[in-house]
mmCIF file of C-alpha atoms in Angstrom:
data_model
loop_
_atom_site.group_PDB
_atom_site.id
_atom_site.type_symbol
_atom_site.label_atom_id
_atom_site.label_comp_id
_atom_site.label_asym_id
_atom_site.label_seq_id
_atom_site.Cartn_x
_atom_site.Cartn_y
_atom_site.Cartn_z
ATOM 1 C CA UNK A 1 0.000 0.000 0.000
ATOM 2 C CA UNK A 2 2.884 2.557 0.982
ATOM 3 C CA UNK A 3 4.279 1.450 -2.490
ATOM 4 C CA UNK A 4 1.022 2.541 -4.165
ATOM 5 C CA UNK A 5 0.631 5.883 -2.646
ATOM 6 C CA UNK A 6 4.228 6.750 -3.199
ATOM 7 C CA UNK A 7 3.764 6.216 -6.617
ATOM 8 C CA UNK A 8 0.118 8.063 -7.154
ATOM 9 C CA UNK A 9 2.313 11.249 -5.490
ATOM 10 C CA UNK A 10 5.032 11.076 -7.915
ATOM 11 C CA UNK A 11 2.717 10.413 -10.627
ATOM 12 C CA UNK A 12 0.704 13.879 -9.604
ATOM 13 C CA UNK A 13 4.022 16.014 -9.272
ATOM 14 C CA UNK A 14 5.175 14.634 -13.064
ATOM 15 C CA UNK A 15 1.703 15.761 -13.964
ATOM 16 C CA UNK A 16 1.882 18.817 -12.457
ATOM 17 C CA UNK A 17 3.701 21.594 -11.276
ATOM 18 C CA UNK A 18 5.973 21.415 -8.423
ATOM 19 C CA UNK A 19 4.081 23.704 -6.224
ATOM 20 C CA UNK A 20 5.944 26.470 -3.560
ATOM 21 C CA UNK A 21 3.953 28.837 -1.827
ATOM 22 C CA UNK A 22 0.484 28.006 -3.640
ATOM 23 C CA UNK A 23 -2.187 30.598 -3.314
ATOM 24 C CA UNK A 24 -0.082 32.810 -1.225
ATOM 25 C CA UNK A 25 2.000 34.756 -3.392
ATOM 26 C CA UNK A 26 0.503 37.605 -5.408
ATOM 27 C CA UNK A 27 1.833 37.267 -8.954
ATOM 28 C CA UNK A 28 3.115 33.170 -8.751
ATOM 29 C CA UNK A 29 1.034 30.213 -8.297
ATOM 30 C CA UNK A 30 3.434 27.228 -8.737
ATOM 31 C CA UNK A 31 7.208 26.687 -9.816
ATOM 32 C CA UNK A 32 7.186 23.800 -12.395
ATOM 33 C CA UNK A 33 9.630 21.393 -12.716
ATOM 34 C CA UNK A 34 11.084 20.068 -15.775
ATOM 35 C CA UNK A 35 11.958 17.339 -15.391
ATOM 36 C CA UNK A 36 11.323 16.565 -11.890
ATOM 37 C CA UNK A 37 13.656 13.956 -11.820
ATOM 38 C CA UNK A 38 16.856 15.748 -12.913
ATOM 39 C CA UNK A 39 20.778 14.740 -12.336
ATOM 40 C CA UNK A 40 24.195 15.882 -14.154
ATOM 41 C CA UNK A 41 22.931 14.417 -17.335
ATOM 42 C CA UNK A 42 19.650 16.808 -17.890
ATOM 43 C CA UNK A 43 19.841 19.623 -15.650
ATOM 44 C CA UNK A 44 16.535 21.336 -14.938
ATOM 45 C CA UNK A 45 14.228 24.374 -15.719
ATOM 46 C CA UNK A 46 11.671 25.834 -14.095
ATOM 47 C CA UNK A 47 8.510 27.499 -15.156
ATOM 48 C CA UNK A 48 6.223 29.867 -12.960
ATOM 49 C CA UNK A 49 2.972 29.383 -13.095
ATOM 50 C CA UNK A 50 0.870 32.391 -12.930
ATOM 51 C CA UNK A 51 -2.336 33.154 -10.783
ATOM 52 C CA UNK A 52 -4.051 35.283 -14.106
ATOM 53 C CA UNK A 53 -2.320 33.187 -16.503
ATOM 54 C CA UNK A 54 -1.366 37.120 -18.070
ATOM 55 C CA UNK A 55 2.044 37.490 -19.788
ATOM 56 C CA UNK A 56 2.784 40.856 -18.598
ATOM 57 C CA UNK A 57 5.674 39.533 -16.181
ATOM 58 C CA UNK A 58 9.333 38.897 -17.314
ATOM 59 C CA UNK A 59 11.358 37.044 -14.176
ATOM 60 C CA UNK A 60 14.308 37.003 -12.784
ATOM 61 C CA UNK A 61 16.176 33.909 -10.893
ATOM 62 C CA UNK A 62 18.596 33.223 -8.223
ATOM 63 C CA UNK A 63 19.695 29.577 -8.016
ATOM 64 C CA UNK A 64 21.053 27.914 -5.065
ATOM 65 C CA UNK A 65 23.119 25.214 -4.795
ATOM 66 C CA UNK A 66 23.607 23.104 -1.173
ATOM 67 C CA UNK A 67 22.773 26.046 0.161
ATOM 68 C CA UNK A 68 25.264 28.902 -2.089
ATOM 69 C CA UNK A 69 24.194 30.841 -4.031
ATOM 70 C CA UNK A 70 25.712 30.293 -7.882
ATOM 71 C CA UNK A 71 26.167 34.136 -8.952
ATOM 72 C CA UNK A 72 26.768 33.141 -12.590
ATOM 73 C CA UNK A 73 23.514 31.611 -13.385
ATOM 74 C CA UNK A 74 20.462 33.779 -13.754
ATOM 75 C CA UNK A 75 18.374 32.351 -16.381
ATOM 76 C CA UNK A 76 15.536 29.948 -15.813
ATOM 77 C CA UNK A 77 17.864 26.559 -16.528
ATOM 78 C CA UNK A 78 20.642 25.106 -14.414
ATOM 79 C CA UNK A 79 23.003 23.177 -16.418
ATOM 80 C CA UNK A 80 23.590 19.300 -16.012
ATOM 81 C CA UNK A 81 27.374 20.126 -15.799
ATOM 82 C CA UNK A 82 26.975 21.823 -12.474
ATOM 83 C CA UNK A 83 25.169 18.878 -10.688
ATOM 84 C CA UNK A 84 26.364 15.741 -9.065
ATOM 85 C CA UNK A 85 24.224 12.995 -6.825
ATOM 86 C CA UNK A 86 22.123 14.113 -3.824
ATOM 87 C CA UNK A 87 23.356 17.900 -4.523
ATOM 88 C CA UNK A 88 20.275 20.209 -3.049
ATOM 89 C CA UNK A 89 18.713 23.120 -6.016
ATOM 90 C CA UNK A 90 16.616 25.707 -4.519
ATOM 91 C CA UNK A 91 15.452 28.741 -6.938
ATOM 92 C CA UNK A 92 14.009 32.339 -6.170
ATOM 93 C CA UNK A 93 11.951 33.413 -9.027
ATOM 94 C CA UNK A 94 11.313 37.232 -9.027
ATOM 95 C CA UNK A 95 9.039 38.403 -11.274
ATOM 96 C CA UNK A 96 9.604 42.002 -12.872
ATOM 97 C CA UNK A 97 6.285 43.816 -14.221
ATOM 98 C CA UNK A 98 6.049 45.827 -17.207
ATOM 99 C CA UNK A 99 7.240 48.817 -15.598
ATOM 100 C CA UNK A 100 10.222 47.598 -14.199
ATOM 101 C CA UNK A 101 9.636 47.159 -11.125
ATOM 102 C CA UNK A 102 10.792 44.005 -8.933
ATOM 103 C CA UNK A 103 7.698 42.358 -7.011
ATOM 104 C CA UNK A 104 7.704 39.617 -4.018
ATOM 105 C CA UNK A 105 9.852 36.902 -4.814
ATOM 106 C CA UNK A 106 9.119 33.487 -4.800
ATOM 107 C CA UNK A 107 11.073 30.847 -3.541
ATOM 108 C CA UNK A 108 10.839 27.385 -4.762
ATOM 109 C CA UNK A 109 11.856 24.577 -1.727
ATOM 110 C CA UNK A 110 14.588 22.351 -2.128
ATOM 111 C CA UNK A 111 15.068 19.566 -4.795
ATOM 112 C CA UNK A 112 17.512 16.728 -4.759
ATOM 113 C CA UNK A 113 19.747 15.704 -7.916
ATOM 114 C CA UNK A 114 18.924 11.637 -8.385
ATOM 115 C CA UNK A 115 22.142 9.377 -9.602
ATOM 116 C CA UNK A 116 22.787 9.180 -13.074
ATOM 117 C CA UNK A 117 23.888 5.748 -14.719
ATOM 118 C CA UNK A 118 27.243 5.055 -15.994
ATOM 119 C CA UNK A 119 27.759 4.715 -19.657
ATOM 120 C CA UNK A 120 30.053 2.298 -21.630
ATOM 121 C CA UNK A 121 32.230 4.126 -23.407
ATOM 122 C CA UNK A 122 34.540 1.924 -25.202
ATOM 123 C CA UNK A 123 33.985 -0.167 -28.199
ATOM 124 C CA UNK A 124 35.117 -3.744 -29.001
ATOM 125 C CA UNK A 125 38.536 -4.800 -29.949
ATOM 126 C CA UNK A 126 38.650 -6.549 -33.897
ATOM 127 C CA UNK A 127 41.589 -8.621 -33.304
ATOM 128 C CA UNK A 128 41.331 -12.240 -31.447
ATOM 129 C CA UNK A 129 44.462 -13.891 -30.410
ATOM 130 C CA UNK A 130 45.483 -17.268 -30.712
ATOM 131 C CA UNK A 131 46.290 -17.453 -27.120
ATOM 132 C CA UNK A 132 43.749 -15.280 -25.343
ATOM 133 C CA UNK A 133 41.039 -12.469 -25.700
ATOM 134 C CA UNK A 134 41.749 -8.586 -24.112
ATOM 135 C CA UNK A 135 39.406 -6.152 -23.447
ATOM 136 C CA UNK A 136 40.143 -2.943 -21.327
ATOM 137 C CA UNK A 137 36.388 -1.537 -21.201
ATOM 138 C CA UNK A 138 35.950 1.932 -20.511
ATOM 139 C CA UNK A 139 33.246 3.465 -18.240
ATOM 140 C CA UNK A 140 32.141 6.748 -17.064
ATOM 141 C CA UNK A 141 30.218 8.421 -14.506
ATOM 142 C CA UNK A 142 28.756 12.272 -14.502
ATOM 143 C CA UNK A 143 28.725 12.250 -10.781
ATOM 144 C CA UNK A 144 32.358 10.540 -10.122
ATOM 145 C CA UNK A 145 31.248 7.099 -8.872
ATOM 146 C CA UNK A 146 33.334 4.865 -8.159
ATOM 147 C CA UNK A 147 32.652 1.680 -10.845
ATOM 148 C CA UNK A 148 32.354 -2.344 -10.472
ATOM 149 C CA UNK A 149 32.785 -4.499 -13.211
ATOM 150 C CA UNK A 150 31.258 -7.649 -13.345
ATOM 151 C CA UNK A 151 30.382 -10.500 -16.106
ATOM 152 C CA UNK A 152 27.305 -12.832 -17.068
ATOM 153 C CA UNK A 153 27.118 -14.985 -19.037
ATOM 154 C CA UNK A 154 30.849 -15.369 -19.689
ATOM 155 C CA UNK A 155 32.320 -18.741 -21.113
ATOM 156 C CA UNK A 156 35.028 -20.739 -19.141
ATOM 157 C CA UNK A 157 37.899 -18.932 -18.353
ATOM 158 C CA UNK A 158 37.101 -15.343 -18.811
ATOM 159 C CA UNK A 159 37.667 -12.426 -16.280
ATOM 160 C CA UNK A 160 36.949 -9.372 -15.839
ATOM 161 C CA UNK A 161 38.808 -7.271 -13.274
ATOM 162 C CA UNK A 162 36.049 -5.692 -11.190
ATOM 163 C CA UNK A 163 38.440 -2.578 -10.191
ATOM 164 C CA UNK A 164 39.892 -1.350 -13.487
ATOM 165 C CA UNK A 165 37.587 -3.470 -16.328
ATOM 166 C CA UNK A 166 40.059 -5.338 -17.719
ATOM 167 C CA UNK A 167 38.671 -8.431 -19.255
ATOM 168 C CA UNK A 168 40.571 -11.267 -20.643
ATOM 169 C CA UNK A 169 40.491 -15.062 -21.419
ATOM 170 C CA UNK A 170 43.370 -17.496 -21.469
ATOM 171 C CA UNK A 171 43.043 -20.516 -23.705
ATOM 172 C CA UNK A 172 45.581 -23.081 -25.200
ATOM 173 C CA UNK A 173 43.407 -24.491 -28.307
ATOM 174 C CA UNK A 174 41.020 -21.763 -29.754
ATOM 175 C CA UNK A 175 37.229 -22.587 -28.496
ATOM 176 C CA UNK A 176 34.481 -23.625 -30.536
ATOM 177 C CA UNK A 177 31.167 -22.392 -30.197
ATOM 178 C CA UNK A 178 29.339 -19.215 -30.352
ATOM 179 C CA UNK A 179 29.744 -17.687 -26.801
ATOM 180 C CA UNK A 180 27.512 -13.675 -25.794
ATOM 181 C CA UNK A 181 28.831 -12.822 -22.776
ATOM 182 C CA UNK A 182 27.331 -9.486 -20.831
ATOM 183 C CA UNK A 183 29.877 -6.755 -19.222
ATOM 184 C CA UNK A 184 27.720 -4.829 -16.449
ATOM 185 C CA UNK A 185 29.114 -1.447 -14.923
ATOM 186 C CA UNK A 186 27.469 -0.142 -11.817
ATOM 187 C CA UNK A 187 28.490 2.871 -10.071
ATOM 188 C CA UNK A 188 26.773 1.475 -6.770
ATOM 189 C CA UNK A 189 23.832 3.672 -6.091
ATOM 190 C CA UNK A 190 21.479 1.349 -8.313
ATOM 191 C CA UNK A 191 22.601 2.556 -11.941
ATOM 192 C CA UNK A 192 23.889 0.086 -14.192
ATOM 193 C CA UNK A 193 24.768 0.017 -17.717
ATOM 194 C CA UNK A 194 25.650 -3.528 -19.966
ATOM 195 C CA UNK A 195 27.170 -3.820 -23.023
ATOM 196 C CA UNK A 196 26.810 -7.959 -24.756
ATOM 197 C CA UNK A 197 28.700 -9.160 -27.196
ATOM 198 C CA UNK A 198 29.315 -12.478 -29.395
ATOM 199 C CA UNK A 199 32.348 -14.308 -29.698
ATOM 200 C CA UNK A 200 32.594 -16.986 -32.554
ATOM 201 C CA UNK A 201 35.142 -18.918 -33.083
ATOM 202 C CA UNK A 202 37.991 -17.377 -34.021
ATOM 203 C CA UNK A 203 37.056 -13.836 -34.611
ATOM 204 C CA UNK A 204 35.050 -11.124 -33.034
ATOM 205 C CA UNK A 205 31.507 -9.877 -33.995
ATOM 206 C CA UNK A 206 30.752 -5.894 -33.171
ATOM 207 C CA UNK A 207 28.762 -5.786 -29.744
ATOM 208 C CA UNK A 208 25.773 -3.883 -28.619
ATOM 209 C CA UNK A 209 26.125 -1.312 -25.993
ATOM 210 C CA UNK A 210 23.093 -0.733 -23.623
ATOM 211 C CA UNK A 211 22.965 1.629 -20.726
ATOM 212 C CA UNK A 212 19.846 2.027 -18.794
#
């Protein structure tokens, strides 16, 4: 049941705007989210939501970050780059009538950065020894995770070094068979990303890289 109900809230803030100070601020009704869910890979930007739905307001914004104030960004997005895991964004919207003048600002509660997966960022090497197979997969992470490595799948005899990525297979006769073993990176706060390849014989097919 908890399950359920956290999931109708989340379900009405995506649908909606993310609301601070509702019906109590004279120009501003809501500060909307987008997305809601943001990390060091999209950023954010907010949107206020108007009582009279008129469009005779420009705004102005001052973004916080864990509590500073980031003097350098004014307009209504907050770049990706400046984000990392569990970082707190807080934004003062102050809107700025046609006149000029500088009303009651707004100011939009707290939001938390989520994690962002790691990506796979190396590709497959196109030679296959006679002796062994070497991989050094690459991996990064936008909020400087430390990364696991880790195989399925894999036939006899491969490794993969779960520290650095290095994968490699030792063999005295060359293996027959078609063998599509799965490389899984996870920076240990639940993101993961996999990248399978095949193996035939003696020589190497191009993989697939999939990060979720």
């Amino acid at each position: 049941m908890r399950n359920f109900i956290s999931l109708l809230m989340l379900s009405l803030l995506v649908a909606g705007p993310v609301c601070a100070g509702e019906q109590t601020h004279p120009v501003i009704k809501a500060v909307r989210v987008v997305p809601l869910q943001f990390n060091a890979a999209t950023g954010l930007t907010v949107e206020p939501v108007l009582h009279d739905n008129t469009a005779d307001y420009s705004f102005e914004y001052r973004w916080f970050l864990n509590g500073e104030e980031l003097l350098t960004e004014i307009s209504a997005n907050l770049p990706g780059e400046l984000l990392k895991r569990d970082d707190e964004v807080a934004v003062e919207v102050i809107p700025v009538n046609v006149e000029g003048e500088k009303l009651t600002p707004l100011f939009a509660l707290p939001l938390k950065a989520v994690n962002v997966s790691p990506t796979i960022d190396s590709g497959l090497p196109e030679t296959f020894g006679q002796k062994g197979f070497f991989y050094q997969v690459l991996a990064s992470d936008l909020d400087g995770d430390s990364l696991t490595y880790q195989l399925e799948n894999a036939p006899e005899g491969m490794r993969i070094d779960s520290e650095n990525g290095l994968l490699s297979w030792f063999f005295e006769t060359m293996p027959e068979g078609i063998f599509k073993p799965v490389i899984i990176v996870e920076d240990g706060y639940g993101g993961r990303a996999e990248q399978s390849f095949e193996l035939n014989l003696s020589y190497v097919a191009k993989g697939s890289a999939n990060n979720e």
